[in-house]
CSV table of C-alpha atoms and ligand atoms in Angstrom, one decimal:
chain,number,residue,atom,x,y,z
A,1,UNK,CA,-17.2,29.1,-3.1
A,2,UNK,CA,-15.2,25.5,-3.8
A,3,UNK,CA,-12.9,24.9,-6.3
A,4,UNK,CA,-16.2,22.6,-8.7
A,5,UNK,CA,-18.5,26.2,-8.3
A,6,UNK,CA,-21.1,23.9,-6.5
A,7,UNK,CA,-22.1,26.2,-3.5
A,8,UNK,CA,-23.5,28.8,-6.0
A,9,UNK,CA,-26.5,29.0,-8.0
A,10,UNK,CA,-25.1,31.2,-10.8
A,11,UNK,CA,-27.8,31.0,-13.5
A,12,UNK,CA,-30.3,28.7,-11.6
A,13,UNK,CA,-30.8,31.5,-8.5
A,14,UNK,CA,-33.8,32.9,-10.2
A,15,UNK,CA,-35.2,29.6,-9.3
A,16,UNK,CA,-33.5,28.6,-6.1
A,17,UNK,CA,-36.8,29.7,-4.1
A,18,UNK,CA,-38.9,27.4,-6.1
A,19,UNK,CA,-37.2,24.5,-4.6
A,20,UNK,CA,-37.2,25.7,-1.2
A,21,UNK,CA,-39.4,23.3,1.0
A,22,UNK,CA,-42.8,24.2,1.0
A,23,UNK,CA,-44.3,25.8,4.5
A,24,UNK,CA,-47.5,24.2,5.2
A,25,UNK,CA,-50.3,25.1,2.9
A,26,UNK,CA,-48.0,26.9,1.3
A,27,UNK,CA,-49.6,25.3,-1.9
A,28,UNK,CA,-53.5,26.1,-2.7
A,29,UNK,CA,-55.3,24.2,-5.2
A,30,UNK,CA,-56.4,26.6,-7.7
A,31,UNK,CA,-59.3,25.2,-10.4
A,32,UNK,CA,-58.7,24.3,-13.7
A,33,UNK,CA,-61.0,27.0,-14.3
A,34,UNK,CA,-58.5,29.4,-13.1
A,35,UNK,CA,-55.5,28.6,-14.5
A,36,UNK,CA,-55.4,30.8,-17.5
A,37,UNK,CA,-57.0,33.9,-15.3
A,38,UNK,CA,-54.8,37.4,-15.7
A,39,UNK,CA,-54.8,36.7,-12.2
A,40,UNK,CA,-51.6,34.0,-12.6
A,41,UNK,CA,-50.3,35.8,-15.8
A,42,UNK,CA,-47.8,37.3,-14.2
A,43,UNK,CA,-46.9,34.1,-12.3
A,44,UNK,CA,-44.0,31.4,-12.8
A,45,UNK,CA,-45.8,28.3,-14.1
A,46,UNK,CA,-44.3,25.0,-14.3
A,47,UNK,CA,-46.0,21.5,-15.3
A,48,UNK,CA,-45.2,17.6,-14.8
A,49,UNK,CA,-46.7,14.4,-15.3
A,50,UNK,CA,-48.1,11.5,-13.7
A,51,UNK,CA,-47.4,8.3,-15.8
A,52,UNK,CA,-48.2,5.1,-14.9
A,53,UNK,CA,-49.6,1.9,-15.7
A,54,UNK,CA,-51.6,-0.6,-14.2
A,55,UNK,CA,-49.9,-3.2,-12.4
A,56,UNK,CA,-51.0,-6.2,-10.6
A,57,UNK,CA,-47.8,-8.5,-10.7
A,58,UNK,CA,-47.1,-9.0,-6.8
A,59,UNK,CA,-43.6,-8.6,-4.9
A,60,UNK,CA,-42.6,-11.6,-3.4
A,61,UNK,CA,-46.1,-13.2,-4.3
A,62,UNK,CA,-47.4,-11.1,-1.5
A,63,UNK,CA,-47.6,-7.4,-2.1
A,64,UNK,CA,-49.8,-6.2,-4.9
A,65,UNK,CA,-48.4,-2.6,-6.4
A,66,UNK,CA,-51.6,-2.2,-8.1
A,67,UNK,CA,-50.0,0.4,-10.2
A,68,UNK,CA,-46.4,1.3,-11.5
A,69,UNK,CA,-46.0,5.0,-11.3
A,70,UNK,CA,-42.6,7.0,-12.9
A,71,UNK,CA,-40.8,9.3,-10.7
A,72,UNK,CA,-37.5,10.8,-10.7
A,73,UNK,CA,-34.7,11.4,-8.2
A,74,UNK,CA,-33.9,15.0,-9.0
A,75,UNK,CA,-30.1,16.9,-9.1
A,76,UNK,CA,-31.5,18.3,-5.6
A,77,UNK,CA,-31.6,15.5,-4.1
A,78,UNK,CA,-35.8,15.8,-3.9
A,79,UNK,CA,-38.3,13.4,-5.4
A,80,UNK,CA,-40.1,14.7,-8.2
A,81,UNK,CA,-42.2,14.1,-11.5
A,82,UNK,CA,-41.0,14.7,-15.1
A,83,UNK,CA,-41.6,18.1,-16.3
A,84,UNK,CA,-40.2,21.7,-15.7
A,85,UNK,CA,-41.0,25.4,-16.2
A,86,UNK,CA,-43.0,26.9,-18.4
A,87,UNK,CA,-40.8,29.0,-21.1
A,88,UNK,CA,-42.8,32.7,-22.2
A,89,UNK,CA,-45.4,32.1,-24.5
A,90,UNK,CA,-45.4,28.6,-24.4
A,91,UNK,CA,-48.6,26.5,-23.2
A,92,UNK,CA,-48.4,23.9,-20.3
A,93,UNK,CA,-48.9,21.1,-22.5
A,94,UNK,CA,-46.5,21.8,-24.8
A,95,UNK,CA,-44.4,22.6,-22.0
A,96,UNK,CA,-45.0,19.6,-20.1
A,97,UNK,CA,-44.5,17.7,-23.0
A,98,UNK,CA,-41.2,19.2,-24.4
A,99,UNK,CA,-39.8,18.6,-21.0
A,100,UNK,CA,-40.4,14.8,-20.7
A,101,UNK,CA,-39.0,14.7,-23.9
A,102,UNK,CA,-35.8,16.2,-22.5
A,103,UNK,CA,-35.8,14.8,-19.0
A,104,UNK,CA,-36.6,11.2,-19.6
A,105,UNK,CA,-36.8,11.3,-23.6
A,106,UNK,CA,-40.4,10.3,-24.0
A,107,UNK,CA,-41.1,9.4,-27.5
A,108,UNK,CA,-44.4,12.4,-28.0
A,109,UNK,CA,-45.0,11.0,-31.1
A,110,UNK,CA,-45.9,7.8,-29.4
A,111,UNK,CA,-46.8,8.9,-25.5
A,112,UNK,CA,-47.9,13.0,-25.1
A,113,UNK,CA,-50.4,14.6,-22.8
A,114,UNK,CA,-53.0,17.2,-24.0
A,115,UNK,CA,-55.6,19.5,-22.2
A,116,UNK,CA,-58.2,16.9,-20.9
A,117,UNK,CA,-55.2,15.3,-19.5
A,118,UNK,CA,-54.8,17.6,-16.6
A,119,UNK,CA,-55.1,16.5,-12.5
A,120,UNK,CA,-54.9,19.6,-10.4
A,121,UNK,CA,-53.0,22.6,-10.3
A,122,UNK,CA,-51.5,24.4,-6.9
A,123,UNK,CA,-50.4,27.6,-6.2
A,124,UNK,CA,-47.5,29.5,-3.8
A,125,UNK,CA,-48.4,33.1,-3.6
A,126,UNK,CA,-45.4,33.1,-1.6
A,127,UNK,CA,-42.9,31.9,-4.6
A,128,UNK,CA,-45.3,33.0,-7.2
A,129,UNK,CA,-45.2,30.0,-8.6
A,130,UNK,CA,-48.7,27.6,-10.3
A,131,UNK,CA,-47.7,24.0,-10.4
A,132,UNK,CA,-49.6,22.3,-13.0
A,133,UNK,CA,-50.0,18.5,-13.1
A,134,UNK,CA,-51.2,16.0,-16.2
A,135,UNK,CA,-51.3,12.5,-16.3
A,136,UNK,CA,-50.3,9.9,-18.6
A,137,UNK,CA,-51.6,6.6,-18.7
A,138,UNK,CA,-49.8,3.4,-20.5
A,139,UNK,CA,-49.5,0.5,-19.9
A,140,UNK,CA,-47.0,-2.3,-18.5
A,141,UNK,CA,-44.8,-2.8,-21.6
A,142,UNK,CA,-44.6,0.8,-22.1
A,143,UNK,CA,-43.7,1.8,-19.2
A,144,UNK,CA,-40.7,-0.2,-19.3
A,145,UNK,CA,-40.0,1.0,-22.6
A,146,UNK,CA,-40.0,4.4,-21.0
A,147,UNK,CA,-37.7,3.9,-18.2
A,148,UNK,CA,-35.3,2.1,-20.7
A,149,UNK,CA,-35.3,5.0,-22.4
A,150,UNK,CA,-34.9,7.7,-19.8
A,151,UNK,CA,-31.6,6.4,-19.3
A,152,UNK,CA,-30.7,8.1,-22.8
A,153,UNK,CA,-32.6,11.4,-22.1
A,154,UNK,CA,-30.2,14.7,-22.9
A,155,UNK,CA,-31.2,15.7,-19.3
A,156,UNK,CA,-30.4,12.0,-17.3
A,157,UNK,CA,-27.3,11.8,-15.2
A,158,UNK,CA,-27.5,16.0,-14.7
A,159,UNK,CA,-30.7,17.5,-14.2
A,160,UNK,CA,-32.3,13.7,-13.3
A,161,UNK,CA,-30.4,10.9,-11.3
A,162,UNK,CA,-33.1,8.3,-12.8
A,163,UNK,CA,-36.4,7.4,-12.6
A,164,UNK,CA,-37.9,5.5,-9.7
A,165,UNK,CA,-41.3,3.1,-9.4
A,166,UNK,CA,-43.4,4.6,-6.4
A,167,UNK,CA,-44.3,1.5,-4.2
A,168,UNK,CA,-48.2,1.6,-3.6
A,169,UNK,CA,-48.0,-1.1,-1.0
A,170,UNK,CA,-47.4,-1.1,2.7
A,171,UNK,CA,-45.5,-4.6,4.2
A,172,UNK,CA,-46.9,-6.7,6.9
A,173,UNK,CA,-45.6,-3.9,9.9
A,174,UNK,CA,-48.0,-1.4,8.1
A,175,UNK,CA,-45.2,1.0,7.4
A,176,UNK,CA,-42.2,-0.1,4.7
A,177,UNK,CA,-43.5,0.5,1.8
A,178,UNK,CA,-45.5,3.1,0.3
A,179,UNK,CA,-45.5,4.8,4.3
A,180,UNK,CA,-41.9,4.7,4.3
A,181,UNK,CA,-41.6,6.4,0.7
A,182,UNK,CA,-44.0,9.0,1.4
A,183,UNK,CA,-41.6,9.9,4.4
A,184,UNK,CA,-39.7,10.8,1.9
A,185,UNK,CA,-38.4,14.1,0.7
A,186,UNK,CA,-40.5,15.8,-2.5
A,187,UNK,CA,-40.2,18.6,-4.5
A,188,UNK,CA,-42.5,21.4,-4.8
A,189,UNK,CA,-45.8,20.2,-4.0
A,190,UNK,CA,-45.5,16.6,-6.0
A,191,UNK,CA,-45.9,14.6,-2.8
A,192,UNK,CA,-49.5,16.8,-2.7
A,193,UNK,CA,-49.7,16.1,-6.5
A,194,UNK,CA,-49.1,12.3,-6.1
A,195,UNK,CA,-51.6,11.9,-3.2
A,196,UNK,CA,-54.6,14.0,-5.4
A,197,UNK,CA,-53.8,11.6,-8.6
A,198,UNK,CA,-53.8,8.6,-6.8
A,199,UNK,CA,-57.5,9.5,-5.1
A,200,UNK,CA,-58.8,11.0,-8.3
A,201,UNK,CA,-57.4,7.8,-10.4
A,202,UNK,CA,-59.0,5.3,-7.8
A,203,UNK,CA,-56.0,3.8,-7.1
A,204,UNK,CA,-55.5,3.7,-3.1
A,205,UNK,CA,-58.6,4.3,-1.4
A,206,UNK,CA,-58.8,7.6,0.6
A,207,UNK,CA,-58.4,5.2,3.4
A,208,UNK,CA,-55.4,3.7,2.9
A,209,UNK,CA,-53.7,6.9,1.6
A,210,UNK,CA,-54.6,8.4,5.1
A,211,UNK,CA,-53.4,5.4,7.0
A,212,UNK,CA,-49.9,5.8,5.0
A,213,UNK,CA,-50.3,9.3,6.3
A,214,UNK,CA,-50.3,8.6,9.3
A,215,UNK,CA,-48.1,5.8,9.9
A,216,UNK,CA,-44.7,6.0,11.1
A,217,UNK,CA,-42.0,4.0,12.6
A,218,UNK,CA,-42.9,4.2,15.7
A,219,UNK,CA,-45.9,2.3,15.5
A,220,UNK,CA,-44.7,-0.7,14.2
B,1,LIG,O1,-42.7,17.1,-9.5
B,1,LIG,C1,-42.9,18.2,-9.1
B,1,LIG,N1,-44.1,18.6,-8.6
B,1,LIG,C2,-44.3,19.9,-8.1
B,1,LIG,N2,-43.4,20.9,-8.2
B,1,LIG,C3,-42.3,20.6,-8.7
B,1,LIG,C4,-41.9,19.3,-9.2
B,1,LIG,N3,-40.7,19.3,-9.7
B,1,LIG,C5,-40.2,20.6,-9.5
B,1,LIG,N4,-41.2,21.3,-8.9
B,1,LIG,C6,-41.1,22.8,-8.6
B,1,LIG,C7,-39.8,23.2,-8.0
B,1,LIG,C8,-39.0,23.5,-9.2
B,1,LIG,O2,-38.0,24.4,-8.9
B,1,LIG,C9,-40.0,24.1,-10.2
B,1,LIG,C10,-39.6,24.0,-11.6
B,1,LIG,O3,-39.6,22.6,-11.9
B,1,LIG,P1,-38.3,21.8,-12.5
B,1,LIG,O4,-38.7,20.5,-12.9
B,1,LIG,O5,-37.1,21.9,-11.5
B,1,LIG,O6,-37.9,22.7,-13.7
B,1,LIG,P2,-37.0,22.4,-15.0
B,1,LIG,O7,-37.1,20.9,-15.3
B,1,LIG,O8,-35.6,22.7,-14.5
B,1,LIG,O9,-37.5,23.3,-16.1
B,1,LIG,O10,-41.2,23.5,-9.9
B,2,MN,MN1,-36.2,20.0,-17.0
B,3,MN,MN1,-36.8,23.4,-18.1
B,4,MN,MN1,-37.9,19.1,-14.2
């Protein structure tokens, strides 16, 4: 124990294993079918969100982004999407909602997600944990109305170091870029949740999401 506390988890270490790194497969896709079963009922559920817009304004005149998509650097240090834990009795899209209104102070009267709005949801039998994911489509002048704003959220600066724009495209050596951030290090199972938004929203080709896969420094 230091002198600032910060080598416990005092209140947070009935979540501590949710933000262990995931073992592979750890997380199963479950069907949107399933997600209300008895089966999960007794189940931690959390839910986040996949905003974005569509953006075609290249970097340097050269790389096109295609799309701008919000994420956020997290207190642990991982990459992850707005959103949290489910409270008791409350339903994921109020949930998800509530939370982007305290993580990155999304105006819901203006921006909100609702039940069609789901993606995909995963499960870790190990943590007993379902990870629910919705998206939330705006466009260019909204989105940077949104990250304006995060900066005021009650949750920015503790529970989220800022939001981030994912970079879609991959430089001329085939691996900065979008490669390079997928190297990265993600929460949960977002980097599984980011990969299954961007294939079912058409915006990388299954192709060039498994060539960004693949890619690493040493082939460049
Ligand atoms: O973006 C995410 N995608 C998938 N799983 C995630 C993501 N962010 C967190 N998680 C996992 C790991 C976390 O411990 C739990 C709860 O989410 P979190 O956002 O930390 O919960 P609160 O905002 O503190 O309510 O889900
Ligand atoms: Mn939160
Ligand atoms: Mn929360
Ligand atoms: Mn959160």
């Amino acid at each position: 124990m230091t002198s600032t506390g910060d080598r416990t988890w005092g209140w947070l270490g009935s979540t501590e294993e949710f933000g262990r790194p995931p073992e592979p497969n750890e997380f199963i896709v479950i069907p949107k079918s399933e997600i209300h079963c008895e089966k999960y009922a007794g189940s931690n559920h959390a839910a986040h969100c996949f905003i974005y817009a569509e953006n075609n304004e290249r970097v340097f005149d050269i790389y096109n982004p295609r799309a701008s998509i919000l994420m956020q650097l997290r207190y642990d240090g991982y990459f992850g999407f707005p959103g949290g834990l489910i409270d008791a009795g409350e339903d994921f899209v109020s949930a998800v909602n509530r939370e982007m209104v305290e993580e990155i102070n999304l105006n819901t009267t203006i921006h909100s997600v609702n039940h069609d709005d789901h993606i995909i949801s995963h499960w870790s039998e190990k943590k007993n944990l379902v990870l629910h994911f919705y998206k939330l489509k705006v466009n260019m002048t909204d989105l940077i109305e949104i990250e304006r704003q995060a900066s005021l959220a009650r949750d920015y600066g503790t529970e989220v170091l800022g939001t981030i724009r994912v970079p879609l495209y991959t430089l001329g050596d085939h691996y900065r870029g979008f490669p390079v951030f997928l190297n990265h290090n993600f929460i949960g199972c977002s980097r599984d949740q980011l990969i299954a938004a961007l294939t079912s929203l058409n915006i990388l080709t299954p192709e060039e999401i498994q060539l960004a896969l693949n890619a690493n420094s040493r082939n460049i």
